[in-house]
Every structure is written in structure tokens, then in C-alpha cells.
Amino acid sequence: MKEWYDKINNAESVASLEEIRIALFGKKGILAAEFAKMKDVPNEQKAQFAKDLNAHKQNLMNEFTAKKIVLETEALKEAMKAEAIDVSMFSTSSSAGALHPVMETMDRIVEYFSSMNFAVKTGQIVEDDFHNFEALNLPKYHPARDMQDTFYFKDEMLLRTHTSPVQIRTMLESKPPIRMIAPGAVFRRDYDLTHTPMFHQIEGLLVDEEGKVSFANLKFILEDFLKYMFGDVDVRFRPSFFPFTEPSAEVDISCVFCKGEGCRVCSHTGWLEVLGCGIVDPNVFEAVKYENVSGYAFGLGVERFAMLIHHIGDLRSLFEGDIKLLEQFQ
Ligand code: PHE
């Protein structure tokens, strides 16, 4: 029996200890064979024989259990060591994505007008002549249509050239009062340093009872908005023309982006045009069958804002997917 105590104590792994257990305590094991010898032991010695054997069995069991705990603990330690993660080790670099500067700028603009209780409308990108032109007081053959080179589909449908058709859709589906903005992609056949065939606009429209909405209201909110976007800039309203507003204005901000000679952002006048706006033309209200109302509308190009905020010189670079440019906006 002595050798089995040594075997248990010298076992090197949980697996070899298991082999010992089967050989020793198994049905056909050593102990079972020893107990089988009982029948050949003379009667008067049987009691002592059984007592000794049971004592051995118990001791071997205790030995076995103790050794098993030791080996299992060691195995667990080994496994933990092998699977451990060294958090202080250098890892291969990974890079997180970021919002595109145009989307980030759009979010900021939407945030401002949302805080002023303007609802966000999206409209649709594929439009028809009525919503994109006709209802906006741009009848067929009107010379103002030349301002916007349009992508036409075969069947009178077109890619919207501005977000203004969302004004029409919103007025047709709801009753005044209305306070909405419409951010989204628009399309024009144009491509140079400051024009891409697809770009983004944000439209604004406010409609209330007749006499309630004035140019002063429009001026106030746009000035407040531009200071929110650009900080302490001067804002000026310059008379202009849009078929869907009367009177109309273009809005300039003072050039705070660079000073004096060699400034590539601002013109020699020191002013920068940033949006178009005006009082909604009565013909537009007539097209959507609104009566006894007044309103203002405005529209701006999101890329232009993003370029000014981030000092980007070439509009086209925003759409080239150049990782070197985009990584700067993480
Ligand atoms: N739709 C005009 C444009 O694309 C912008 C505008 C919108 C002007 C609303 C006045 C009022 O240039």
C-alpha cells in the first residue's frame, strides 16, 4: 500500500491523479481486489483485516483529496497566467470615426433653431416642378429659373435645387401657424471652387396671422443666430431678389476670419454673404391657399458655414473623402 501514498504525492497533474484514482478506488481497482481477499482470511482475523483495510482506504482518500486540491489550484493559477491581459502593454492603434464637418455644422444649426421651437421637416429629394418652382412663384420660362441649373429626370421630375419646396409641402399638409426648418441635400449643375453638384441647405419658414410677422422679427432671429454661429460678428442686410419673398435680402457678416491683404476667405469689401431671406411673397400663400397670414423665410448653405468655421478653402475637398482632411475633425 505504501507505494500508492507515494504515487498520489508524486502525481504531477490533475489528469495523472485521475488515473491513480481509477486504479486505486475503481470497481476493478487495488482496494476492491484487497477487499475481495477477505473471503480467504481466517474468521478470527477478518475483523482486524477489514479494520486495517478501511483505515488505509480512508487515509488514501484523504491524501488523494488534499493532493487534488493542490493540483487543481496550481492548474487554475497557470491558466490565469496564460490568459492574463497586460493592460500596460502597447496595443496596435485603432481609430474612432467622427462626424463629417458638414453634418456637425448642420447639427449645430438645427440645434439653434430647435431651441427656438422650429420643427424639423425633411421633405423629399426627388421633387416635381410644382413644389420646386411653380408654387414658389417661379412660373415656367421665368428668368429666375436660370439661377438654378436643374438636374431633370425624363418624366418631369427633378432633383430639388433648394430646400424651399419643403416650405410648400409643409404648408400644404398643415395649418398655420408654422415654424419649421428643413435641413437636407440639394442639387445643381455646377462645379468649381465654391460649387459642388450636391450640397446642403437649411430652410426656415415662419407663418402666423396677418400683420403678426415683420421684417424686424426676421432680422432679430437671424442676427441672433449668426452671432451664435460665428461669435461677435457684424451683420448686414442687403436688398436682393428671390421670387418667393418680397421684400428679399441677402445677409452678410463682417469678415472675422482673416484680416486685410491676401485674405482668401473674404472679398475686398470685408463682408461675406451667408444667407438669403425675406417676407413670404403673397403668391406663395396663394399657391397653398393660405389666407390672412404673414410670414418670413430664409435659406442657407451648410457647406459655406462649415468652410468658414473650419477655414476650408476649397468646397470640393469636403466631398473627396480625403482621410487627411477628415482626421482633423476628430
Ligand atoms: N432658396 C433660396 C436659394 O436656394 C434661398 C432662400 C430661401 C431665399 C428662403 C429666401 C428665402 O438660394
Coordinates of C-alpha atoms and ligand atoms in Angstrom, one line a residue:
M1 CA 0.0 0.0 0.0
K2 CA 2.9 2.3 0.8
E3 CA 3.8 2.8 -2.9
W4 CA 0.3 4.2 -3.5
Y5 CA 0.8 7.0 -1.0
D6 CA 4.0 7.9 -2.9
K7 CA 2.2 7.7 -6.3
I8 CA -0.5 10.1 -5.1
N9 CA 2.0 12.5 -3.7
N10 CA 4.2 12.4 -6.8
A11 CA 1.3 12.9 -9.2
E12 CA 2.2 15.9 -11.5
S13 CA -1.1 16.7 -13.0
V14 CA -4.9 16.5 -12.4
A15 CA -5.1 14.0 -15.2
S16 CA -2.4 11.6 -13.8
L17 CA -4.1 11.9 -10.4
E18 CA -7.3 10.8 -12.0
E19 CA -5.6 7.7 -13.5
I20 CA -4.4 6.9 -9.9
R21 CA -7.9 7.3 -8.6
I22 CA -9.3 4.8 -11.0
A23 CA -6.5 2.3 -10.4
L24 CA -6.9 2.6 -6.7
F25 CA -10.6 3.2 -5.9
G26 CA -12.2 2.0 -9.2
K27 CA -14.5 -1.0 -9.3
K28 CA -11.7 -3.2 -10.5
G29 CA -9.1 -1.2 -8.6
I30 CA -6.5 -2.2 -6.0
L31 CA -8.7 -1.6 -3.0
A32 CA -11.6 -3.6 -4.5
A33 CA -9.1 -6.5 -5.0
E34 CA -7.8 -6.3 -1.5
F35 CA -11.4 -6.4 -0.1
A36 CA -12.0 -9.4 -2.2
K37 CA -9.2 -11.3 -0.4
M38 CA -11.4 -11.1 2.8
K39 CA -13.0 -14.4 2.0
D40 CA -9.7 -16.3 2.3
V41 CA -8.8 -14.7 5.6
P42 CA -9.4 -16.9 8.6
N43 CA -12.5 -15.9 10.5
E44 CA -10.9 -14.7 13.7
Q45 CA -8.6 -12.4 11.7
K46 CA -11.4 -11.0 9.5
A47 CA -12.3 -8.1 11.8
Q48 CA -8.7 -6.9 12.1
F49 CA -8.1 -7.3 8.3
A50 CA -11.2 -5.2 7.5
K51 CA -10.3 -2.6 10.1
D52 CA -6.8 -2.2 8.6
L53 CA -8.0 -2.0 5.1
N54 CA -10.7 0.5 5.9
A55 CA -8.1 2.7 7.7
H56 CA -5.9 2.5 4.6
K57 CA -8.8 3.4 2.3
Q58 CA -9.7 6.4 4.5
N59 CA -6.0 7.6 4.6
L60 CA -5.6 7.2 0.9
M61 CA -8.8 9.1 0.3
N62 CA -7.7 12.0 2.5
E63 CA -4.3 12.0 0.8
F64 CA -6.0 11.9 -2.6
T65 CA -8.4 14.8 -1.8
A66 CA -5.6 17.0 -0.4
K67 CA -3.4 16.4 -3.5
K68 CA -6.3 17.1 -5.8
I69 CA -6.9 20.5 -4.3
V70 CA -3.2 21.4 -4.6
L71 CA -3.0 20.3 -8.3
E72 CA -6.3 22.0 -9.2
T73 CA -5.2 25.2 -7.6
E74 CA -1.9 25.1 -9.5
A75 CA -3.7 24.4 -12.8
L76 CA -6.0 27.4 -12.2
K77 CA -3.1 29.6 -11.5
E78 CA -1.4 28.5 -14.7
A79 CA -4.5 29.1 -16.7
M80 CA -5.0 32.6 -15.3
K81 CA -1.4 33.4 -16.0
A82 CA -1.7 32.2 -19.6
E83 CA -4.9 34.1 -20.2
A84 CA -4.0 37.3 -18.4
I85 CA -4.1 40.7 -20.2
D86 CA -1.3 43.1 -19.6
V87 CA -3.2 46.4 -19.6
S88 CA 0.1 48.4 -19.5
M89 CA 1.2 46.8 -22.8
F90 CA 1.2 48.9 -26.1
S91 CA -1.6 47.8 -28.4
T92 CA -1.9 48.3 -32.1
S93 CA -3.5 51.7 -32.8
S94 CA -7.2 51.9 -33.5
S95 CA -9.1 54.9 -34.8
A96 CA -12.5 56.1 -34.0
G97 CA -14.8 57.7 -36.5
A98 CA -16.1 61.3 -36.3
L99 CA -18.9 63.4 -37.7
H100 CA -18.2 64.9 -41.1
P101 CA -17.7 68.7 -40.7
V102 CA -20.8 69.4 -42.8
M103 CA -23.0 67.2 -40.6
E104 CA -21.5 68.6 -37.5
T105 CA -22.3 72.2 -38.7
M106 CA -25.8 71.1 -39.7
D107 CA -26.4 69.7 -36.2
R108 CA -25.3 73.0 -34.7
I109 CA -27.7 75.0 -36.9
V110 CA -30.6 72.6 -36.2
E111 CA -29.8 72.8 -32.5
Y112 CA -30.2 76.6 -32.6
F113 CA -33.5 76.6 -34.4
S114 CA -34.8 73.7 -32.4
S115 CA -34.2 75.7 -29.2
M116 CA -36.3 78.5 -30.8
N117 CA -39.2 76.0 -31.3
F118 CA -38.8 75.4 -35.0
A119 CA -39.9 71.9 -36.0
V120 CA -37.6 69.9 -38.3
K121 CA -39.0 68.8 -41.7
T122 CA -37.3 66.8 -44.4
G123 CA -39.4 66.8 -47.5
Q124 CA -38.1 64.8 -50.4
I125 CA -35.0 64.9 -52.6
V126 CA -36.8 63.9 -55.9
E127 CA -39.3 66.7 -56.5
D128 CA -41.7 67.9 -59.1
D129 CA -41.9 71.1 -61.0
F130 CA -44.9 72.4 -58.9
H131 CA -43.2 72.1 -55.5
N132 CA -39.6 73.2 -56.6
F133 CA -40.6 76.1 -58.8
E134 CA -44.3 76.8 -59.7
A135 CA -45.7 77.1 -56.2
L136 CA -42.7 79.2 -55.2
N137 CA -43.7 81.9 -57.7
L138 CA -41.3 80.7 -60.4
P139 CA -43.6 80.0 -63.3
K140 CA -42.3 78.2 -66.4
Y141 CA -40.0 80.4 -68.5
H142 CA -39.5 82.8 -65.6
P143 CA -35.9 84.1 -66.0
A144 CA -35.2 83.4 -62.3
R145 CA -35.1 79.7 -63.1
D146 CA -31.8 80.3 -64.8
M147 CA -30.3 81.0 -61.4
Q148 CA -30.6 77.3 -60.7
D149 CA -29.3 74.8 -63.2
T150 CA -31.5 71.8 -62.6
F151 CA -31.0 68.1 -62.9
Y152 CA -34.1 66.8 -64.7
F153 CA -35.4 63.2 -64.9
K154 CA -37.2 62.1 -68.1
D155 CA -40.7 62.4 -66.6
E156 CA -40.9 66.0 -65.4
M157 CA -39.4 65.0 -62.0
L158 CA -36.2 66.7 -60.9
L159 CA -33.6 66.7 -58.1
R160 CA -34.6 69.6 -55.8
T161 CA -32.4 72.7 -56.4
H162 CA -33.1 74.1 -53.0
T163 CA -34.9 73.2 -49.7
S164 CA -37.7 75.8 -50.4
P165 CA -40.1 73.1 -51.7
V166 CA -40.3 71.8 -48.1
Q167 CA -42.0 75.2 -47.3
I168 CA -44.7 74.3 -49.8
R169 CA -45.1 70.7 -48.6
T170 CA -45.3 71.8 -45.0
M171 CA -47.9 74.5 -45.7
L172 CA -50.0 72.0 -47.8
E173 CA -50.1 69.4 -45.1
S174 CA -50.7 71.6 -42.1
K175 CA -52.5 74.8 -41.0
P176 CA -50.8 78.0 -39.8
P177 CA -49.2 78.9 -37.5
I178 CA -46.0 77.3 -38.8
R179 CA -42.4 77.4 -37.5
M180 CA -40.2 75.0 -39.4
I181 CA -36.7 74.3 -40.6
A182 CA -35.8 71.9 -43.4
P183 CA -32.2 70.6 -43.5
G184 CA -31.2 68.5 -46.4
A185 CA -29.3 67.8 -49.7
V186 CA -29.9 69.8 -52.8
F187 CA -28.6 69.5 -56.3
R188 CA -27.4 71.9 -59.0
R189 CA -25.4 71.5 -62.2
D190 CA -22.4 73.4 -61.0
Y191 CA -18.8 72.5 -60.2
D192 CA -15.9 74.8 -59.2
L193 CA -14.0 76.1 -56.2
T194 CA -17.2 77.2 -54.4
H195 CA -19.8 74.9 -56.0
T196 CA -20.5 71.1 -56.0
P197 CA -23.4 69.4 -57.7
M198 CA -24.7 68.2 -54.3
F199 CA -24.6 70.4 -51.3
H200 CA -26.8 71.0 -48.2
Q201 CA -29.2 73.8 -47.3
I202 CA -31.3 74.6 -44.3
E203 CA -34.6 76.3 -45.0
G204 CA -36.6 78.3 -42.4
L205 CA -40.2 79.3 -42.5
L206 CA -42.4 81.0 -40.0
V207 CA -46.1 81.7 -40.7
D208 CA -48.6 83.4 -38.4
E209 CA -51.7 85.6 -38.6
E210 CA -51.7 88.6 -41.0
G211 CA -49.7 91.5 -39.6
K212 CA -48.0 89.4 -36.9
V213 CA -44.8 88.7 -38.7
S214 CA -42.5 91.5 -39.7
F215 CA -39.1 92.0 -41.3
A216 CA -37.9 93.1 -37.8
N217 CA -38.7 89.6 -36.4
L218 CA -36.7 88.0 -39.3
K219 CA -33.8 90.4 -38.7
F220 CA -33.7 89.7 -35.0
I221 CA -33.7 85.9 -35.2
L222 CA -31.1 85.8 -38.0
E223 CA -28.8 88.3 -36.2
D224 CA -29.0 86.2 -33.0
F225 CA -28.4 83.0 -35.0
L226 CA -25.3 84.3 -36.8
K227 CA -23.8 85.5 -33.5
Y228 CA -24.5 82.0 -32.1
M229 CA -22.6 80.5 -35.0
F230 CA -19.8 82.9 -35.6
G231 CA -19.4 84.9 -32.3
D232 CA -19.3 88.7 -32.2
V233 CA -19.7 89.5 -36.0
D234 CA -21.5 92.5 -37.6
V235 CA -24.5 91.5 -39.6
R236 CA -25.9 93.5 -42.6
F237 CA -29.0 93.0 -44.7
R238 CA -28.6 93.9 -48.4
P239 CA -31.7 94.2 -50.6
S240 CA -31.9 91.3 -53.1
F241 CA -34.4 89.3 -55.1
F242 CA -36.0 85.9 -54.7
P243 CA -39.2 85.1 -56.5
F244 CA -40.7 83.6 -53.3
T245 CA -40.0 86.5 -51.0
E246 CA -40.8 90.2 -51.2
P247 CA -39.0 92.2 -49.9
S248 CA -35.9 89.9 -50.1
A249 CA -32.5 90.3 -48.7
E250 CA -29.1 88.7 -48.7
V251 CA -27.3 88.7 -45.3
D252 CA -23.6 89.4 -44.9
I253 CA -21.4 89.0 -41.9
S254 CA -18.3 91.0 -41.3
C255 CA -15.1 89.1 -42.1
V256 CA -13.7 87.9 -38.8
F257 CA -11.8 85.0 -40.3
C258 CA -8.7 86.8 -41.6
K259 CA -7.7 90.4 -41.8
G260 CA -6.5 92.7 -44.6
E261 CA -4.4 91.9 -47.7
G262 CA -4.2 88.4 -49.0
C263 CA -7.4 87.2 -47.2
R264 CA -8.7 84.3 -49.3
V265 CA -12.0 83.9 -47.4
C266 CA -13.5 87.4 -47.6
S267 CA -13.8 89.7 -50.6
H268 CA -12.2 93.1 -50.6
T269 CA -15.4 94.6 -49.1
G270 CA -14.7 92.8 -45.8
W271 CA -18.2 91.3 -45.9
L272 CA -19.3 87.7 -46.5
E273 CA -22.6 86.6 -47.9
V274 CA -24.1 83.8 -45.8
L275 CA -27.8 83.5 -46.4
G276 CA -30.9 84.6 -48.3
C277 CA -34.2 85.6 -46.7
G278 CA -37.3 87.7 -47.0
I279 CA -41.0 88.1 -46.3
V280 CA -43.1 85.4 -47.9
D281 CA -44.5 86.6 -51.2
P282 CA -48.3 86.7 -51.3
N283 CA -48.2 84.5 -54.5
V284 CA -46.7 81.6 -52.5
F285 CA -49.5 81.8 -49.9
E286 CA -52.0 81.8 -52.8
A287 CA -50.4 78.7 -54.3
V288 CA -51.0 76.8 -51.0
K289 CA -54.4 78.5 -50.4
Y290 CA -53.4 80.3 -47.2
E291 CA -55.4 83.5 -46.4
N292 CA -54.9 86.3 -43.9
V293 CA -51.4 85.2 -43.0
S294 CA -47.9 86.7 -43.0
G295 CA -44.5 85.0 -42.7
Y296 CA -40.8 85.1 -43.3
A297 CA -38.5 82.6 -44.9
F298 CA -34.7 82.1 -45.1
G299 CA -32.3 79.6 -46.7
L300 CA -28.6 79.0 -46.1
G301 CA -25.8 76.7 -47.5
V302 CA -24.4 74.4 -44.8
E303 CA -21.1 73.9 -46.6
R304 CA -20.5 77.6 -46.7
F305 CA -20.9 77.7 -42.9
A306 CA -18.6 74.7 -42.4
M307 CA -16.0 76.2 -44.6
L308 CA -16.0 79.5 -42.7
I309 CA -16.0 77.8 -39.3
H310 CA -13.1 75.4 -40.2
H311 CA -11.2 77.7 -42.6
I312 CA -11.6 75.4 -45.6
G313 CA -10.6 77.0 -48.9
D314 CA -12.0 74.6 -51.5
L315 CA -15.6 73.3 -51.1
R316 CA -14.8 70.2 -53.2
S317 CA -12.3 68.9 -50.6
L318 CA -15.3 68.3 -48.3
F319 CA -16.6 65.6 -50.7
E320 CA -13.4 63.8 -51.7
G321 CA -13.3 61.5 -48.6
D322 CA -9.7 62.5 -48.0
I323 CA -8.8 60.9 -44.7
K324 CA -6.0 63.5 -44.1
L325 CA -8.6 66.3 -44.1
L326 CA -11.3 64.4 -42.2
E327 CA -9.0 63.3 -39.5
Q328 CA -8.6 66.9 -38.4
F329 CA -12.2 67.0 -37.3
Q330 CA -12.0 64.1 -34.7
Ligands
PHE1 N1 -34.0 79.0 -51.9 C1 -33.0 80.1 -51.9 C2 -31.7 79.6 -52.6 O1 -31.6 78.5 -52.7 C3 -32.7 80.6 -50.5 C4 -33.9 81.3 -49.9 C5 -34.7 80.6 -49.1 C6 -34.1 82.7 -50.0 C7 -35.8 81.2 -48.5 C8 -35.1 83.3 -49.4 C9 -36.0 82.6 -48.7 O2 -30.9 80.4 -52.9

